[in-house]
Coordinates of N, CA and C in Angstrom, one line a residue:
X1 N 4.5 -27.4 0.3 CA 3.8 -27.7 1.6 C 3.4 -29.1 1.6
X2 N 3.7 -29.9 3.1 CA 3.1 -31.0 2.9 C 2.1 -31.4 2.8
X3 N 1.1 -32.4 1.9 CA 0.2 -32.7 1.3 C -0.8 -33.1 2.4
X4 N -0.4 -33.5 3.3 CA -1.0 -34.2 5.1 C -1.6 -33.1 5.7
X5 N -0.4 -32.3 5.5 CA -0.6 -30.7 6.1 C -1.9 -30.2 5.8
X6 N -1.8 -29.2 4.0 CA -2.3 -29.0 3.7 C -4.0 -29.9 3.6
X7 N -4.0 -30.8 3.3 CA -5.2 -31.6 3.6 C -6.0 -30.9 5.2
X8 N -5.1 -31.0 6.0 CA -6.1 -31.0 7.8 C -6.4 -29.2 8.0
X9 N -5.8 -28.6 7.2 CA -5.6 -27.3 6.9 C -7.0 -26.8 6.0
X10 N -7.5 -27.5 4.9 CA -8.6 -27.4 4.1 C -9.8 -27.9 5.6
X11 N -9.5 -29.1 6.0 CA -10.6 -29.7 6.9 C -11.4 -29.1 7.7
X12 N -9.9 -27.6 8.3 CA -10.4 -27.0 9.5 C -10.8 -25.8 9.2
X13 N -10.3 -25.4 8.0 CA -11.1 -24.4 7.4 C -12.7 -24.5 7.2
X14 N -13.0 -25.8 6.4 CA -14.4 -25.6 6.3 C -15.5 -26.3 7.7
X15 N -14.6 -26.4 8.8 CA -15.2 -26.7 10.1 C -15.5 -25.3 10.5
X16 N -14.3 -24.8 10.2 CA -14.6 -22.8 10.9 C -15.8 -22.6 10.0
X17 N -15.5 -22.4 9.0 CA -16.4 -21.8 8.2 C -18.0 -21.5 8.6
X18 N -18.7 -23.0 8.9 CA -19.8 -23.3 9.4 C -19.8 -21.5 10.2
X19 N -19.2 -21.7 11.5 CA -19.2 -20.8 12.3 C -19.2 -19.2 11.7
X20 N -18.7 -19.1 10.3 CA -18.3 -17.8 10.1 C -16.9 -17.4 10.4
X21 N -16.0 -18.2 10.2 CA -14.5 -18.1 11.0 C -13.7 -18.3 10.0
X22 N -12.7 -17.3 9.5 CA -11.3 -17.9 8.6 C -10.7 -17.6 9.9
X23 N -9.4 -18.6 9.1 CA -8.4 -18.4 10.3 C -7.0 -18.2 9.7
X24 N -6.4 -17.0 9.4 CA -5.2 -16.6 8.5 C -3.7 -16.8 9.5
X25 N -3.5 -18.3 9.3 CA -2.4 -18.4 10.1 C -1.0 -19.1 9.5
X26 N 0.1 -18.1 9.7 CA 1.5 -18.5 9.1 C 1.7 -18.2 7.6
X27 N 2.6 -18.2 6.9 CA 2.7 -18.0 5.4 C 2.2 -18.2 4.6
X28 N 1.7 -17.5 4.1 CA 0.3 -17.9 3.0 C 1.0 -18.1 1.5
X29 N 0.7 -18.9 1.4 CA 1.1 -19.4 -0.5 C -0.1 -18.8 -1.4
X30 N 0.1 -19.0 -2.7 CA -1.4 -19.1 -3.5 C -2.3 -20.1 -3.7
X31 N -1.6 -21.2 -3.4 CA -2.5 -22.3 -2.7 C -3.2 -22.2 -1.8
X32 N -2.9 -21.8 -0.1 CA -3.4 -21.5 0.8 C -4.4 -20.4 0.5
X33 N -4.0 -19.2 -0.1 CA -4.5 -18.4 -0.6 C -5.9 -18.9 -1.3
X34 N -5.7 -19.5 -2.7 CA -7.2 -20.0 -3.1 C -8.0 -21.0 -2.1
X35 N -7.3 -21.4 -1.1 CA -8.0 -22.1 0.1 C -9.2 -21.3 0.6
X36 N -8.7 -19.9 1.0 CA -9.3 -19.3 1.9 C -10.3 -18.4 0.8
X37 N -9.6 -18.5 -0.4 CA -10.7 -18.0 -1.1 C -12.4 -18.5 -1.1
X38 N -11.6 -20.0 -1.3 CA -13.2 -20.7 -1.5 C -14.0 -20.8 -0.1
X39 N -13.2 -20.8 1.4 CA -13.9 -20.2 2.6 C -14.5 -19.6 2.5
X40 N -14.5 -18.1 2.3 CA -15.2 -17.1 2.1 C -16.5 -17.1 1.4
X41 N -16.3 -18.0 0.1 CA -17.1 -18.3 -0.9 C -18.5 -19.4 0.5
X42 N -17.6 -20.1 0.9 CA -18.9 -20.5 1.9 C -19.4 -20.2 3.1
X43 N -18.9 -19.3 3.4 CA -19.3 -18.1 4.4 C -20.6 -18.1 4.0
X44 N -20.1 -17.4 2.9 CA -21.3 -16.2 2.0 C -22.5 -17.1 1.8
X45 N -22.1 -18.2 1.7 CA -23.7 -19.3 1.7 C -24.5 -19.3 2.2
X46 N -24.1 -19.0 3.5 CA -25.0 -19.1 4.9 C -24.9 -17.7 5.5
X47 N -24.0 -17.0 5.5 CA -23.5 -15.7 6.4 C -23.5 -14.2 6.2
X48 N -23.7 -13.1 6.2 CA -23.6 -12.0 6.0 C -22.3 -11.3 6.9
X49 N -21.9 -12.4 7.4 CA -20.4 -11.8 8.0 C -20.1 -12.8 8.2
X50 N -18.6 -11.9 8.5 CA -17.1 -13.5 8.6 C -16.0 -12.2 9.7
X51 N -15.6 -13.6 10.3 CA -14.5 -13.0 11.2 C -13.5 -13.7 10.6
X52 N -12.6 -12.9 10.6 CA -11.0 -13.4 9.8 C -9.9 -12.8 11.0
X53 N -9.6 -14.2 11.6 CA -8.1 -13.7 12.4 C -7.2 -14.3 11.8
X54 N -6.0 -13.3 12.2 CA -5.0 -13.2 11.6 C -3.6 -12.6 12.2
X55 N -3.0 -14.0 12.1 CA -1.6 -14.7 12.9 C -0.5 -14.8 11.8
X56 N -0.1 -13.5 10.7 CA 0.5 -14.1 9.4 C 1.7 -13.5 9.5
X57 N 2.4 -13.3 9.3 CA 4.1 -12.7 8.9 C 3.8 -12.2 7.1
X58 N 3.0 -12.8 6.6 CA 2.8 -12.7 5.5 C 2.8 -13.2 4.1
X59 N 3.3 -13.8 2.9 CA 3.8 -14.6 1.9 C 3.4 -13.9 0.7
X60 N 2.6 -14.6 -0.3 CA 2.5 -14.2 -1.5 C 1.6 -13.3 -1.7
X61 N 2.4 -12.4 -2.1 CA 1.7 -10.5 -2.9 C 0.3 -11.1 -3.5
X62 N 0.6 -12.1 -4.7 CA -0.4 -11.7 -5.3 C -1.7 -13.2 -4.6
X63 N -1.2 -13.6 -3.7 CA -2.8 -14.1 -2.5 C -3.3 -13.6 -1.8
X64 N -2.5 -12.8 -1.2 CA -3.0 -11.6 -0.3 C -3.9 -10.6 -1.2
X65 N -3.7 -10.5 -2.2 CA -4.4 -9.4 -3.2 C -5.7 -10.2 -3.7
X66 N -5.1 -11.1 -3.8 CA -6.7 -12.3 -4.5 C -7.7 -12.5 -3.1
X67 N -7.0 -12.2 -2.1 CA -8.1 -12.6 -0.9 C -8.7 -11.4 -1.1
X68 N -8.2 -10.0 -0.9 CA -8.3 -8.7 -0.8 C -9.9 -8.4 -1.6
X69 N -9.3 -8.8 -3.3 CA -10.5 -8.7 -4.2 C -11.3 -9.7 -4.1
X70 N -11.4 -10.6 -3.5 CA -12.8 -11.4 -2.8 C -13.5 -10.7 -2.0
X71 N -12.7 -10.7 -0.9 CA -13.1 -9.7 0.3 C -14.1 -8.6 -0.2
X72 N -13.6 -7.4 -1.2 CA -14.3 -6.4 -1.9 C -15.4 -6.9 -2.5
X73 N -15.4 -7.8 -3.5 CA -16.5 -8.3 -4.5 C -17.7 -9.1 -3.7
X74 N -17.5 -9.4 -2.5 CA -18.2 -10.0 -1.5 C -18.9 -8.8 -0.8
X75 N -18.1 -8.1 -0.2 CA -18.9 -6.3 0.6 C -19.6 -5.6 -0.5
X76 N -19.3 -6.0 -1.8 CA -20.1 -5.1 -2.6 C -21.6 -6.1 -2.5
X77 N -21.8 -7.4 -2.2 CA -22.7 -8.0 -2.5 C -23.6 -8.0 -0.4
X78 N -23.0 -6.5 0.0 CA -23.3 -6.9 1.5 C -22.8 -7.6 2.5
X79 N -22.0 -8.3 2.1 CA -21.1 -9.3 3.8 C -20.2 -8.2 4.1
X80 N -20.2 -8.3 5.5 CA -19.5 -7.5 6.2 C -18.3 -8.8 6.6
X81 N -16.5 -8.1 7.1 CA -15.9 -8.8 7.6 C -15.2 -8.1 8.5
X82 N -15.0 -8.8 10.1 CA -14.7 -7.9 10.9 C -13.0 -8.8 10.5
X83 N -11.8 -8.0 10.7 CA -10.4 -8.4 10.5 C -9.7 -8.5 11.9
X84 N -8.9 -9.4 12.4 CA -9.0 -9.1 14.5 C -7.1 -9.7 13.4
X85 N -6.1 -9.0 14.1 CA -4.7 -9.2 14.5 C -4.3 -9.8 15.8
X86 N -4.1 -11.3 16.0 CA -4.4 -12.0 16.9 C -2.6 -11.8 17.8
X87 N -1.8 -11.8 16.8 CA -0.3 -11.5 17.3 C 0.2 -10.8 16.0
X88 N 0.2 -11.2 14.8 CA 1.2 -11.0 14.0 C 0.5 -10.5 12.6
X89 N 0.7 -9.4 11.8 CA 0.1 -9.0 10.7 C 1.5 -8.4 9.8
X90 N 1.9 -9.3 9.2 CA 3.3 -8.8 8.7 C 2.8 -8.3 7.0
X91 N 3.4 -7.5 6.1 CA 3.5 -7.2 5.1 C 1.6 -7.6 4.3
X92 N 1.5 -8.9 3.3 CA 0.3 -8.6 2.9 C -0.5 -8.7 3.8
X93 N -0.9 -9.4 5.4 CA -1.3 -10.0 6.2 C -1.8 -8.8 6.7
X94 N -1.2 -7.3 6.9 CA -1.2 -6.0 7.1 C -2.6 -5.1 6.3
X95 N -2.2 -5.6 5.1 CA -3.7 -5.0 4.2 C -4.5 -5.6 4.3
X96 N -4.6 -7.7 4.2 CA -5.9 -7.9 5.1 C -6.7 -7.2 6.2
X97 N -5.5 -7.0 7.0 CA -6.0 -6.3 8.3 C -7.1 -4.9 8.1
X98 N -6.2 -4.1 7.2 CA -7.2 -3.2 6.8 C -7.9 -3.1 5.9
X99 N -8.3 -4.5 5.1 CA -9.4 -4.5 4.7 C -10.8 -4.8 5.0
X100 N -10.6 -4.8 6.1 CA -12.0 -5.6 7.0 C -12.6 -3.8 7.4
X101 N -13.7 -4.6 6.8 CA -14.9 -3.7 7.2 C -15.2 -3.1 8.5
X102 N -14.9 -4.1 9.9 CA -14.3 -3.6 11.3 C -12.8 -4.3 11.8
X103 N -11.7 -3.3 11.8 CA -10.7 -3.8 12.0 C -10.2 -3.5 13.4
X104 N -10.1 -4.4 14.0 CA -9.2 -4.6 15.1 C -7.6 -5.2 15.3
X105 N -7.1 -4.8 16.0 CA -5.8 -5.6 16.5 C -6.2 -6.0 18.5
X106 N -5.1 -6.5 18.8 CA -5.1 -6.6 20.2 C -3.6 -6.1 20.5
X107 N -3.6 -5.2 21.6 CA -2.7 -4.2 22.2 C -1.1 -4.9 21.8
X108 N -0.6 -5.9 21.8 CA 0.3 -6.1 21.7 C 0.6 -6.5 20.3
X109 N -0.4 -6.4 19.5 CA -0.1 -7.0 17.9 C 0.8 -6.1 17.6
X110 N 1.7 -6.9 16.1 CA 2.5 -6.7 15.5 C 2.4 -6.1 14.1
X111 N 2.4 -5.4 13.6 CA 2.1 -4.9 12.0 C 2.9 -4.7 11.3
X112 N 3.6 -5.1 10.4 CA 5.1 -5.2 9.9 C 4.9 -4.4 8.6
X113 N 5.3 -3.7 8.1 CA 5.4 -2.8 7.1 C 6.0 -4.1 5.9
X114 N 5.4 -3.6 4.6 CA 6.0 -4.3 3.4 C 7.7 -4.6 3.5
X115 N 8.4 -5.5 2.8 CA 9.2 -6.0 2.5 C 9.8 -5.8 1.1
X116 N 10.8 -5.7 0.9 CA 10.7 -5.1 -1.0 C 11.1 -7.2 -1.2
X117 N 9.8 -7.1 -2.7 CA 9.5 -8.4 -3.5 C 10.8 -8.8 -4.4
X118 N 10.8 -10.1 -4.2 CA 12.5 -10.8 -4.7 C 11.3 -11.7 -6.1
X119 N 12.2 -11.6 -6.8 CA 11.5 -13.1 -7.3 C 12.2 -13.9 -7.7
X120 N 11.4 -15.1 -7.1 CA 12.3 -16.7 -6.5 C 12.6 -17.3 -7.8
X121 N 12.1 -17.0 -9.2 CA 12.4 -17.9 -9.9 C 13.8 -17.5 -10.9
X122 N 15.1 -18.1 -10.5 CA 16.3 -18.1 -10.8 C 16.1 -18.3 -12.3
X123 N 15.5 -18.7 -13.6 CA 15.2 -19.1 -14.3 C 14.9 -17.3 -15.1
X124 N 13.8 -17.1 -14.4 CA 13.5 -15.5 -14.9 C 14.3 -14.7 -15.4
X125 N 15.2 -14.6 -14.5 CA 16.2 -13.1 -14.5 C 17.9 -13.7 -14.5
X126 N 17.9 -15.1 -15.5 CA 18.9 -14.8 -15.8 C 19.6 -14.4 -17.0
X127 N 18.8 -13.9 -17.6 CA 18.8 -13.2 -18.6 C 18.4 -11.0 -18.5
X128 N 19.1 -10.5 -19.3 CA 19.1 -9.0 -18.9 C 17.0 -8.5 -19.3
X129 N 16.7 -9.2 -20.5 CA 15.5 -9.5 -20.8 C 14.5 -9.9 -19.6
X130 N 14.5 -10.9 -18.8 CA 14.0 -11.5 -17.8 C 14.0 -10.9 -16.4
X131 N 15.5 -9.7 -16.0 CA 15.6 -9.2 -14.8 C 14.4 -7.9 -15.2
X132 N 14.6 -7.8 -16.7 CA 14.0 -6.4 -16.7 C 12.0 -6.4 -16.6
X133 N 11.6 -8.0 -16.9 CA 10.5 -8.2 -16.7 C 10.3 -8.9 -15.1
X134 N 11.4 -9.1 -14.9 CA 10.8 -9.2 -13.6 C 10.7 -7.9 -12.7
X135 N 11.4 -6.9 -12.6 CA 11.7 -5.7 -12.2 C 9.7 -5.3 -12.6
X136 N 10.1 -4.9 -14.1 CA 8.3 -4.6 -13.9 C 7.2 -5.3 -13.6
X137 N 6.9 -6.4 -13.2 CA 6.3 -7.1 -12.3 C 6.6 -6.4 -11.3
X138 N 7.8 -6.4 -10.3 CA 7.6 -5.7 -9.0 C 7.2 -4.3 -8.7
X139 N 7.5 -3.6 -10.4 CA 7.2 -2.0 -10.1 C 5.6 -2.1 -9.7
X140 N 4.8 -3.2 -10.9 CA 3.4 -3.1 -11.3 C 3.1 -3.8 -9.6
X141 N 3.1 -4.6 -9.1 CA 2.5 -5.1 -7.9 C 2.6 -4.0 -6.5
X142 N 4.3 -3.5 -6.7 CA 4.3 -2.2 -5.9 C 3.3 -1.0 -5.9
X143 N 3.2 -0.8 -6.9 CA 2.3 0.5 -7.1 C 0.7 -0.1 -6.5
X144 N 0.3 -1.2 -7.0 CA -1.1 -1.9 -6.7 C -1.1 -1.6 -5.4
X145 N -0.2 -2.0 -4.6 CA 0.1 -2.3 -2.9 C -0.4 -1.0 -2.3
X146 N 0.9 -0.5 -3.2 CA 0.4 1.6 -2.5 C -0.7 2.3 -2.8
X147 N -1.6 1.7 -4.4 CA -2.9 2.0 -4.5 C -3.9 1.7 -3.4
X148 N -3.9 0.2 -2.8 CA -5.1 -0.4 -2.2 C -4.7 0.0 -1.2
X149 N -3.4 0.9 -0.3 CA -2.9 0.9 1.1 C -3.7 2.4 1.6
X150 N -3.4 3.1 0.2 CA -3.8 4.7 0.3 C -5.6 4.2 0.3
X151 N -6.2 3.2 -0.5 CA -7.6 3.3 -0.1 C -8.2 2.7 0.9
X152 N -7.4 1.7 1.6 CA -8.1 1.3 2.5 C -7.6 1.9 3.9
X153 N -6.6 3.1 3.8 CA -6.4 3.6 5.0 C -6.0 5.4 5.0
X154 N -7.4 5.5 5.0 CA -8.0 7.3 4.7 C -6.9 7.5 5.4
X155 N -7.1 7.6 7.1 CA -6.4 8.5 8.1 C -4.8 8.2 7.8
X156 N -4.3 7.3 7.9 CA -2.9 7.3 7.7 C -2.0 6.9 6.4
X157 N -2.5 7.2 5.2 CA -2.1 6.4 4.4 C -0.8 8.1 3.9
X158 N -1.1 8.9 4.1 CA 0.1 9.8 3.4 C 1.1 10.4 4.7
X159 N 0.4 9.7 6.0 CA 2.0 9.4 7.4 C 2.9 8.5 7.1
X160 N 2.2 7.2 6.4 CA 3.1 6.1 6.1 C 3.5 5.7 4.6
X161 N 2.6 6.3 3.6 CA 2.9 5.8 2.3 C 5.1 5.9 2.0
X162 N 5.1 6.6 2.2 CA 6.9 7.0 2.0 C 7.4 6.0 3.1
X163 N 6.7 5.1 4.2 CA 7.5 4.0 4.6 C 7.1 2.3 4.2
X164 N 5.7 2.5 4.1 CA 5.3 1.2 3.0 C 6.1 0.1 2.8
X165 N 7.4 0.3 2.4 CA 7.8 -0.9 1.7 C 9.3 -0.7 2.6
X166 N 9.8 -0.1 3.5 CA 10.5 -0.4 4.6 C 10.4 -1.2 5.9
X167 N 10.8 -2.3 5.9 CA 11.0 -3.2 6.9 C 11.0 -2.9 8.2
X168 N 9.7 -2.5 8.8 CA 9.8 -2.0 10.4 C 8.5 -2.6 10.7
X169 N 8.5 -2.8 12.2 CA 7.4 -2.8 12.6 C 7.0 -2.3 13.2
X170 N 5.6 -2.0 13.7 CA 4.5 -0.4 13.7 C 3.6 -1.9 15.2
X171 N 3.4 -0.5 16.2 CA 2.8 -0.7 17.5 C 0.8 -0.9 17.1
X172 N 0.5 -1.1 17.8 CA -1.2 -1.3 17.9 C -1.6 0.1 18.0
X173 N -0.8 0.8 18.9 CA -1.2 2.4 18.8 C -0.7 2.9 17.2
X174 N 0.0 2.5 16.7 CA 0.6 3.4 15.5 C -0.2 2.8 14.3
X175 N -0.9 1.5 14.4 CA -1.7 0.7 13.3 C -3.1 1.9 13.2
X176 N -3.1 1.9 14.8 CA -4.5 2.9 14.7 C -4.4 4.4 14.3
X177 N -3.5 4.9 14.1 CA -3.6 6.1 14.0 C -3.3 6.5 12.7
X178 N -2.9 5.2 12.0 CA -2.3 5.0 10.3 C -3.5 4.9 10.0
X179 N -4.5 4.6 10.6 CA -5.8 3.8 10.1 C -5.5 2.6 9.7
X180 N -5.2 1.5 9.6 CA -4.8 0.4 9.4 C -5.8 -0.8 9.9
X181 N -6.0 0.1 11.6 CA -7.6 -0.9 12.2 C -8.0 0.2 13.0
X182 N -9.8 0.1 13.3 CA -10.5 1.0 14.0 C -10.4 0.7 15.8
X183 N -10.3 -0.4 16.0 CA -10.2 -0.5 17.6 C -9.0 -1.0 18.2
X184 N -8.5 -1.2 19.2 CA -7.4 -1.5 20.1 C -8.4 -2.6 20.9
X185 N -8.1 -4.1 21.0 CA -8.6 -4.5 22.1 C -8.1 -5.1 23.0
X186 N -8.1 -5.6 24.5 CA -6.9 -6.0 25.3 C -6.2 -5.3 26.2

């Protein structure tokens, strides 16, 4: 990411913040990812809630998962987080969604079911040794996914668990009835 970028990206984060505001927009790295981590962290300074919108297609499993367990370790300490789907909640950006303590979409949002995990480092798996450790990495993050998907979504998590990790995308009526979010707004 560019460095310019990322910099005005940090700036507006902690302008939202003041407010109580993340703003989860476009591919999230683990960079971006510890970005929003430390938001949170200043939320909590001032705030007993945070609104988190979220405009993501999705990116890295395990930032989405690092937000996730903030998120948790924070509601265990009392902050509430309402989650709002502004257009687009693709793959991790999806469990955000239903990790928020009140979850919303808006009528036309998008919810994209998981993606099956490639891993980008050509170095890893060129070796029979290396495909086989990367393979269990994706079994071990797969299974996490389907753990936290089945707990943070009572009502629908055994309509959808057997599609999880199939590439479709799911209506604002079908997010709700998955439990994925509690309201429809719009």
């Amino acid at each position: 990411m560019d460095e310019k970028v990322f910099e005005r990206l940090k700036v507006m984060h902690k302008n939202l913040a003041g407010s109580g505001i993340i703003l989860i927009d476009g591919i999230i790295s683990e960079e971006i990812g510890y970005e929003i981590e430390q938001v949170i962290d200043k939320v909590a300074e001032s705030k007993k809630h945070a609104d988190i919108y979220i405009n993501s297609p999705g990116g890295s499993a395990d930032a989405f998962l690092s937000i996730i367990a903030k998120m948790d370790a924070m509601s265990k300490n009392g902050m509430m987080f309402t989650t709002m789907c502004l257009d687009m909640a693709g793959c991790g950006a999806m469990l955000l969604l239903a990790a928020g303590t009140k979850r919303v979409c808006l009528k036309k949002s998008r919810i994209t079911m998981f993606q099956p995990l490639w891993i980008k480092d050509s170095e890893k798996t060129s070796s029979d040794e290396g495909m086989m450790e990367a393979g269990m990495a994706i079994l071990k993050t797969k299974n996490k996914i389907e753990e936290l998907f089945g707990k943070l979504t009572s009502k629908g998590s055994k309509s959808l668990k057997g599609e999880l990790f199939e590439a479709r995308t799911i209506t604002s009526g079908e997010a709700l009835e998955a439990g994925i979010v509690d309201y429809i707004a719009g």
